[in-house]
Short mmCIF file of C-alpha atoms in Angstrom, two decimals:
data_model
loop_
_atom_site.label_atom_id
_atom_site.label_comp_id
_atom_site.label_asym_id
_atom_site.label_seq_id
_atom_site.Cartn_x
_atom_site.Cartn_y
_atom_site.Cartn_z
CA UNK K 1 28.06 -28.36 5.93
CA UNK K 2 26.71 -29.65 2.64
CA UNK K 3 23.19 -29.75 4.10
CA UNK K 4 23.38 -26.06 5.00
CA UNK K 5 24.64 -25.18 1.53
CA UNK K 6 21.76 -27.12 -0.03
CA UNK K 7 19.27 -25.33 2.26
CA UNK K 8 20.83 -22.00 1.30
CA UNK K 9 20.56 -22.78 -2.40
CA UNK K 10 16.93 -23.95 -1.99
CA UNK K 11 15.98 -20.85 0.01
CA UNK K 12 17.55 -18.46 -2.51
CA UNK K 13 15.90 -20.24 -5.41
CA UNK K 14 12.54 -20.29 -3.64
CA UNK K 15 12.77 -16.56 -2.91
CA UNK K 16 13.66 -15.68 -6.50
CA UNK K 17 11.00 -17.99 -7.93
CA UNK K 18 8.26 -16.58 -5.68
CA UNK K 19 9.29 -13.02 -6.54
CA UNK K 20 9.19 -13.84 -10.25
CA UNK K 21 5.79 -15.51 -9.81
CA UNK K 22 4.32 -12.37 -8.18
CA UNK K 23 5.69 -10.28 -11.04
CA UNK K 24 4.16 -12.59 -13.63
CA UNK K 25 0.75 -12.78 -11.93
CA UNK K 26 0.56 -9.01 -11.49
CA UNK K 27 0.17 -6.48 -8.70
CA UNK K 28 -3.43 -7.45 -7.97
CA UNK K 29 -2.19 -10.52 -6.13
CA UNK K 30 -0.51 -8.39 -3.46
CA UNK K 31 -2.39 -5.08 -3.54
CA UNK K 32 -5.23 -6.45 -1.39
CA UNK K 33 -6.00 -9.78 0.19
CA UNK K 34 -9.35 -11.37 -0.60
CA UNK K 35 -10.16 -14.63 1.22
CA UNK K 36 -8.97 -16.60 -1.82
CA UNK K 37 -5.72 -14.61 -2.00
CA UNK K 38 -5.08 -15.22 1.70
CA UNK K 39 -5.60 -18.96 1.35
CA UNK K 40 -3.36 -19.00 -1.74
CA UNK K 41 -0.56 -17.19 0.10
CA UNK K 42 -0.75 -19.51 3.11
CA UNK K 43 -0.74 -22.70 1.02
CA UNK K 44 2.05 -21.47 -1.25
CA UNK K 45 4.19 -20.57 1.77
CA UNK K 46 3.48 -23.98 3.30
CA UNK K 47 4.44 -25.80 0.11
CA UNK K 48 7.74 -23.95 -0.18
CA UNK K 49 8.44 -24.26 3.56
CA UNK K 50 7.89 -28.00 3.59
CA UNK K 51 10.04 -28.40 0.49
CA UNK K 52 12.89 -26.48 2.11
CA UNK K 53 12.98 -28.73 5.18
CA UNK K 54 12.37 -31.98 3.36
CA UNK K 55 15.71 -33.74 2.93
CA UNK K 56 14.52 -35.42 -0.26
CA UNK K 57 13.24 -32.16 -1.78
CA UNK K 58 15.43 -30.02 -3.98
CA UNK K 59 15.29 -27.18 -6.44
CA UNK K 60 13.41 -29.19 -9.12
CA UNK K 61 10.63 -30.09 -6.68
CA UNK K 62 10.37 -26.53 -5.35
CA UNK K 63 10.23 -25.21 -8.91
CA UNK K 64 7.51 -27.71 -9.78
CA UNK K 65 5.40 -26.76 -6.74
CA UNK K 66 5.70 -23.03 -7.42
CA UNK K 67 4.96 -23.44 -11.12
CA UNK K 68 1.98 -25.70 -10.38
CA UNK K 69 0.46 -23.35 -7.81
CA UNK K 70 1.13 -20.34 -10.02
CA UNK K 71 -0.67 -22.08 -12.88
CA UNK K 72 -3.67 -22.83 -10.65
CA UNK K 73 -3.88 -19.19 -9.54
CA UNK K 74 -3.55 -18.02 -13.15
CA UNK K 75 -6.33 -20.35 -14.28
CA UNK K 76 -8.51 -19.14 -11.41
CA UNK K 77 -7.94 -15.51 -12.45
CA UNK K 78 -8.99 -16.34 -16.02
CA UNK K 79 -12.14 -18.07 -14.74
CA UNK K 80 -13.11 -15.07 -12.60
CA UNK K 81 -12.62 -12.74 -15.57
CA UNK K 82 -14.68 -14.82 -18.00
CA UNK K 83 -17.41 -16.00 -15.62
CA UNK K 84 -18.75 -13.19 -13.48
CA UNK K 85 -20.64 -15.49 -11.13
CA UNK K 86 -17.43 -17.21 -10.03
CA UNK K 87 -16.02 -13.92 -8.65
CA UNK K 88 -18.45 -13.91 -5.74
CA UNK K 89 -17.52 -17.47 -4.82
CA UNK K 90 -13.73 -17.04 -5.02
CA UNK K 91 -13.20 -13.34 -4.25
CA UNK K 92 -16.31 -12.50 -2.23
CA UNK K 93 -18.59 -9.52 -2.79
CA UNK K 94 -19.06 -6.11 -1.16
CA UNK K 95 -21.62 -5.78 1.64
CA UNK K 96 -23.41 -2.54 2.55
CA UNK K 97 -23.17 -2.15 6.32
CA UNK K 98 -24.62 1.38 6.48
CA UNK K 99 -27.49 2.31 4.16
CA UNK K 100 -28.90 5.85 4.06
CA UNK K 101 -27.43 6.57 7.46
CA UNK K 102 -28.79 3.41 9.12
CA UNK K 103 -26.77 0.45 10.34
CA UNK K 104 -27.74 -2.79 8.60
CA UNK K 105 -27.62 -5.19 11.52
CA UNK K 106 -28.19 -8.38 9.49
CA UNK K 107 -25.24 -7.60 7.20
CA UNK K 108 -22.99 -6.80 10.17
CA UNK K 109 -23.95 -10.10 11.79
CA UNK K 110 -23.49 -12.02 8.55
CA UNK K 111 -19.95 -10.64 8.21
CA UNK K 112 -19.22 -11.15 11.93
CA UNK K 113 -18.47 -7.45 12.31
CA UNK K 114 -19.28 -5.82 15.63
CA UNK K 115 -19.82 -2.12 16.21
CA UNK K 116 -16.38 -1.58 17.77
CA UNK K 117 -14.63 -3.06 14.72
CA UNK K 118 -16.79 -0.95 12.40
CA UNK K 119 -15.93 2.22 14.33
CA UNK K 120 -12.24 1.36 14.13
CA UNK K 121 -12.49 0.91 10.36
CA UNK K 122 -14.40 4.19 9.99
CA UNK K 123 -11.78 6.07 12.02
CA UNK K 124 -9.15 4.85 9.55
CA UNK K 125 -11.18 6.75 6.94
CA UNK K 126 -11.20 9.93 9.07
CA UNK K 127 -14.78 9.33 10.19
CA UNK K 128 -15.17 9.62 13.97
CA UNK K 129 -18.96 9.42 14.19
CA UNK K 130 -21.36 7.00 12.52
CA UNK K 131 -23.77 9.91 12.25
CA UNK K 132 -21.58 11.38 9.49
CA UNK K 133 -21.98 8.31 7.23
CA UNK K 134 -24.62 8.00 4.51
CA UNK K 135 -23.29 4.77 3.01
CA UNK K 136 -20.55 2.37 4.12
CA UNK K 137 -19.55 -0.70 2.11
CA UNK K 138 -17.46 -3.57 3.44
CA UNK K 139 -15.30 -4.56 0.47
CA UNK K 140 -14.23 -8.10 -0.40
CA UNK K 141 -10.69 -7.44 0.87
CA UNK K 142 -11.96 -6.38 4.32
CA UNK K 143 -11.58 -2.63 3.78
CA UNK K 144 -14.51 -0.25 4.24
CA UNK K 145 -15.49 2.41 1.70
CA UNK K 146 -17.36 5.43 3.03
CA UNK K 147 -19.63 8.07 1.52
CA UNK K 148 -20.41 10.83 3.99
CA UNK K 149 -23.66 12.71 4.30
CA UNK K 150 -23.69 15.95 2.24
CA UNK K 151 -23.33 18.19 5.29
CA UNK K 152 -20.15 16.36 6.36
CA UNK K 153 -18.46 16.13 2.97
CA UNK K 154 -15.42 18.22 2.16
CA UNK K 155 -16.34 20.88 -0.43
CA UNK K 156 -14.66 20.55 -3.81
CA UNK K 157 -13.34 23.26 -6.10
CA UNK K 158 -16.45 22.80 -8.24
CA UNK K 159 -18.68 23.32 -5.17
CA UNK K 160 -16.91 26.59 -4.37
CA UNK K 161 -16.98 27.76 -8.01
CA UNK K 162 -13.21 28.26 -8.02
CA UNK K 163 -10.98 28.05 -11.05
CA UNK K 164 -9.13 24.71 -11.00
CA UNK K 165 -5.35 24.74 -10.80
CA UNK K 166 -3.03 22.17 -12.35
CA UNK K 167 -2.07 19.41 -9.93
CA UNK K 168 1.64 18.90 -9.40
CA UNK K 169 3.20 16.22 -7.26
CA UNK K 170 5.64 17.04 -4.48
CA UNK K 171 9.22 15.99 -5.18
CA UNK K 172 11.57 14.61 -2.55
CA UNK K 173 14.83 16.55 -2.91
CA UNK K 174 16.64 15.37 0.23
CA UNK K 175 16.26 12.01 1.92
CA UNK K 176 18.26 11.05 5.01
CA UNK K 177 20.80 13.82 4.48
CA UNK K 178 21.44 13.07 0.80
CA UNK K 179 20.25 14.85 -2.34
CA UNK K 180 17.89 12.94 -4.62
CA UNK K 181 19.53 14.07 -7.83
CA UNK K 182 16.96 12.65 -10.25
CA UNK K 183 14.12 14.56 -8.61
CA UNK K 184 16.20 17.73 -8.40
CA UNK K 185 16.92 17.51 -12.12
CA UNK K 186 13.30 16.73 -13.05
CA UNK K 187 12.17 19.81 -11.15
CA UNK K 188 14.69 21.90 -13.18
CA UNK K 189 16.53 22.87 -9.98
CA UNK K 190 20.15 22.63 -8.89
CA UNK K 191 22.27 22.24 -5.79
CA UNK K 192 23.02 25.97 -5.52
CA UNK K 193 19.32 26.80 -5.47
CA UNK K 194 18.70 24.08 -2.89
CA UNK K 195 21.43 25.36 -0.57
CA UNK K 196 20.09 28.92 -0.85
CA UNK K 197 16.59 27.76 0.05
CA UNK K 198 17.96 25.88 3.04
CA UNK K 199 19.88 28.95 4.19
CA UNK K 200 16.63 30.95 4.08
CA UNK K 201 15.28 28.49 6.64
CA UNK K 202 18.46 28.75 8.78
CA UNK K 203 19.72 25.32 7.72
CA UNK K 204 23.48 25.34 7.32
CA UNK K 205 24.12 21.95 5.73
CA UNK K 206 22.29 19.43 3.58
CA UNK K 207 23.50 16.70 5.94
CA UNK K 208 21.39 18.28 8.71
CA UNK K 209 18.23 17.62 6.73
CA UNK K 210 16.36 14.36 7.27
CA UNK K 211 13.73 15.09 4.60
CA UNK K 212 13.05 17.92 2.17
CA UNK K 213 10.22 18.14 -0.34
CA UNK K 214 9.68 20.71 -3.09
CA UNK K 215 5.98 21.60 -3.16
CA UNK K 216 5.67 23.05 -6.65
CA UNK K 217 2.04 24.10 -6.28
CA UNK K 218 2.97 26.40 -3.41
CA UNK K 219 6.49 27.14 -4.61
CA UNK K 220 7.68 26.11 -1.18
CA UNK K 221 10.41 23.85 0.19
CA UNK K 222 9.28 21.77 3.17
CA UNK K 223 12.20 20.81 5.41
CA UNK K 224 12.35 18.32 8.30
CA UNK K 225 15.58 18.27 10.31
CA UNK K 226 17.15 15.59 12.46
CA UNK K 227 15.94 16.04 16.03
CA UNK K 228 17.58 13.06 17.70
CA UNK K 229 21.14 13.70 16.63
CA UNK K 230 23.20 16.79 15.99
CA UNK K 231 25.31 15.39 13.21
CA UNK K 232 24.61 12.69 10.68
CA UNK K 233 26.71 9.61 11.32
CA UNK K 234 28.64 8.27 8.34
#
């Protein structure tokens, strides 16, 4: 029983320590995975995992391993910021796989990227034909950035010579049958107004709504109802 309690304490401490380490190092460590980030994550997980199942390891040893690895990552980040040349070695560099509408075969081969994988990555960017692409860059984190040919680009407000309108974010007012009060207040709205808007769309109860979003630009309430159950289960 004592062994399980010790494992529980080690696991909880390891979780909290890793979470704190990510917060200290910043969001860039988890926003995208470069090859160095991937290796760091694997090794850090291995260190903590081995410490958890080592009978002689305890919280002090786990703390030391996490602190040591966090320090190494922090030092590496400082080096990449101060010495530009080290970034390419540790983080990799972008590679242009499509240049002026032409596939760059040597770059594809160098990055071990076949045409099927490239097409899959382009489709994730809403590009369903290589013919539409003027430039495509394979980023260091494995994502692809795309610049379409002029004839396939979406026209902007400036292209159409239209007067720009202020951009306003949509606010979630109902989530899983419950009102998001903070958003309702920030939008200067109230429950009475919300119920009236729902009634206009033939919705009788807030609990029938799975998701509702106030689209301020259009002065419109988007409503999505439950379709798999008639009544929300408490």
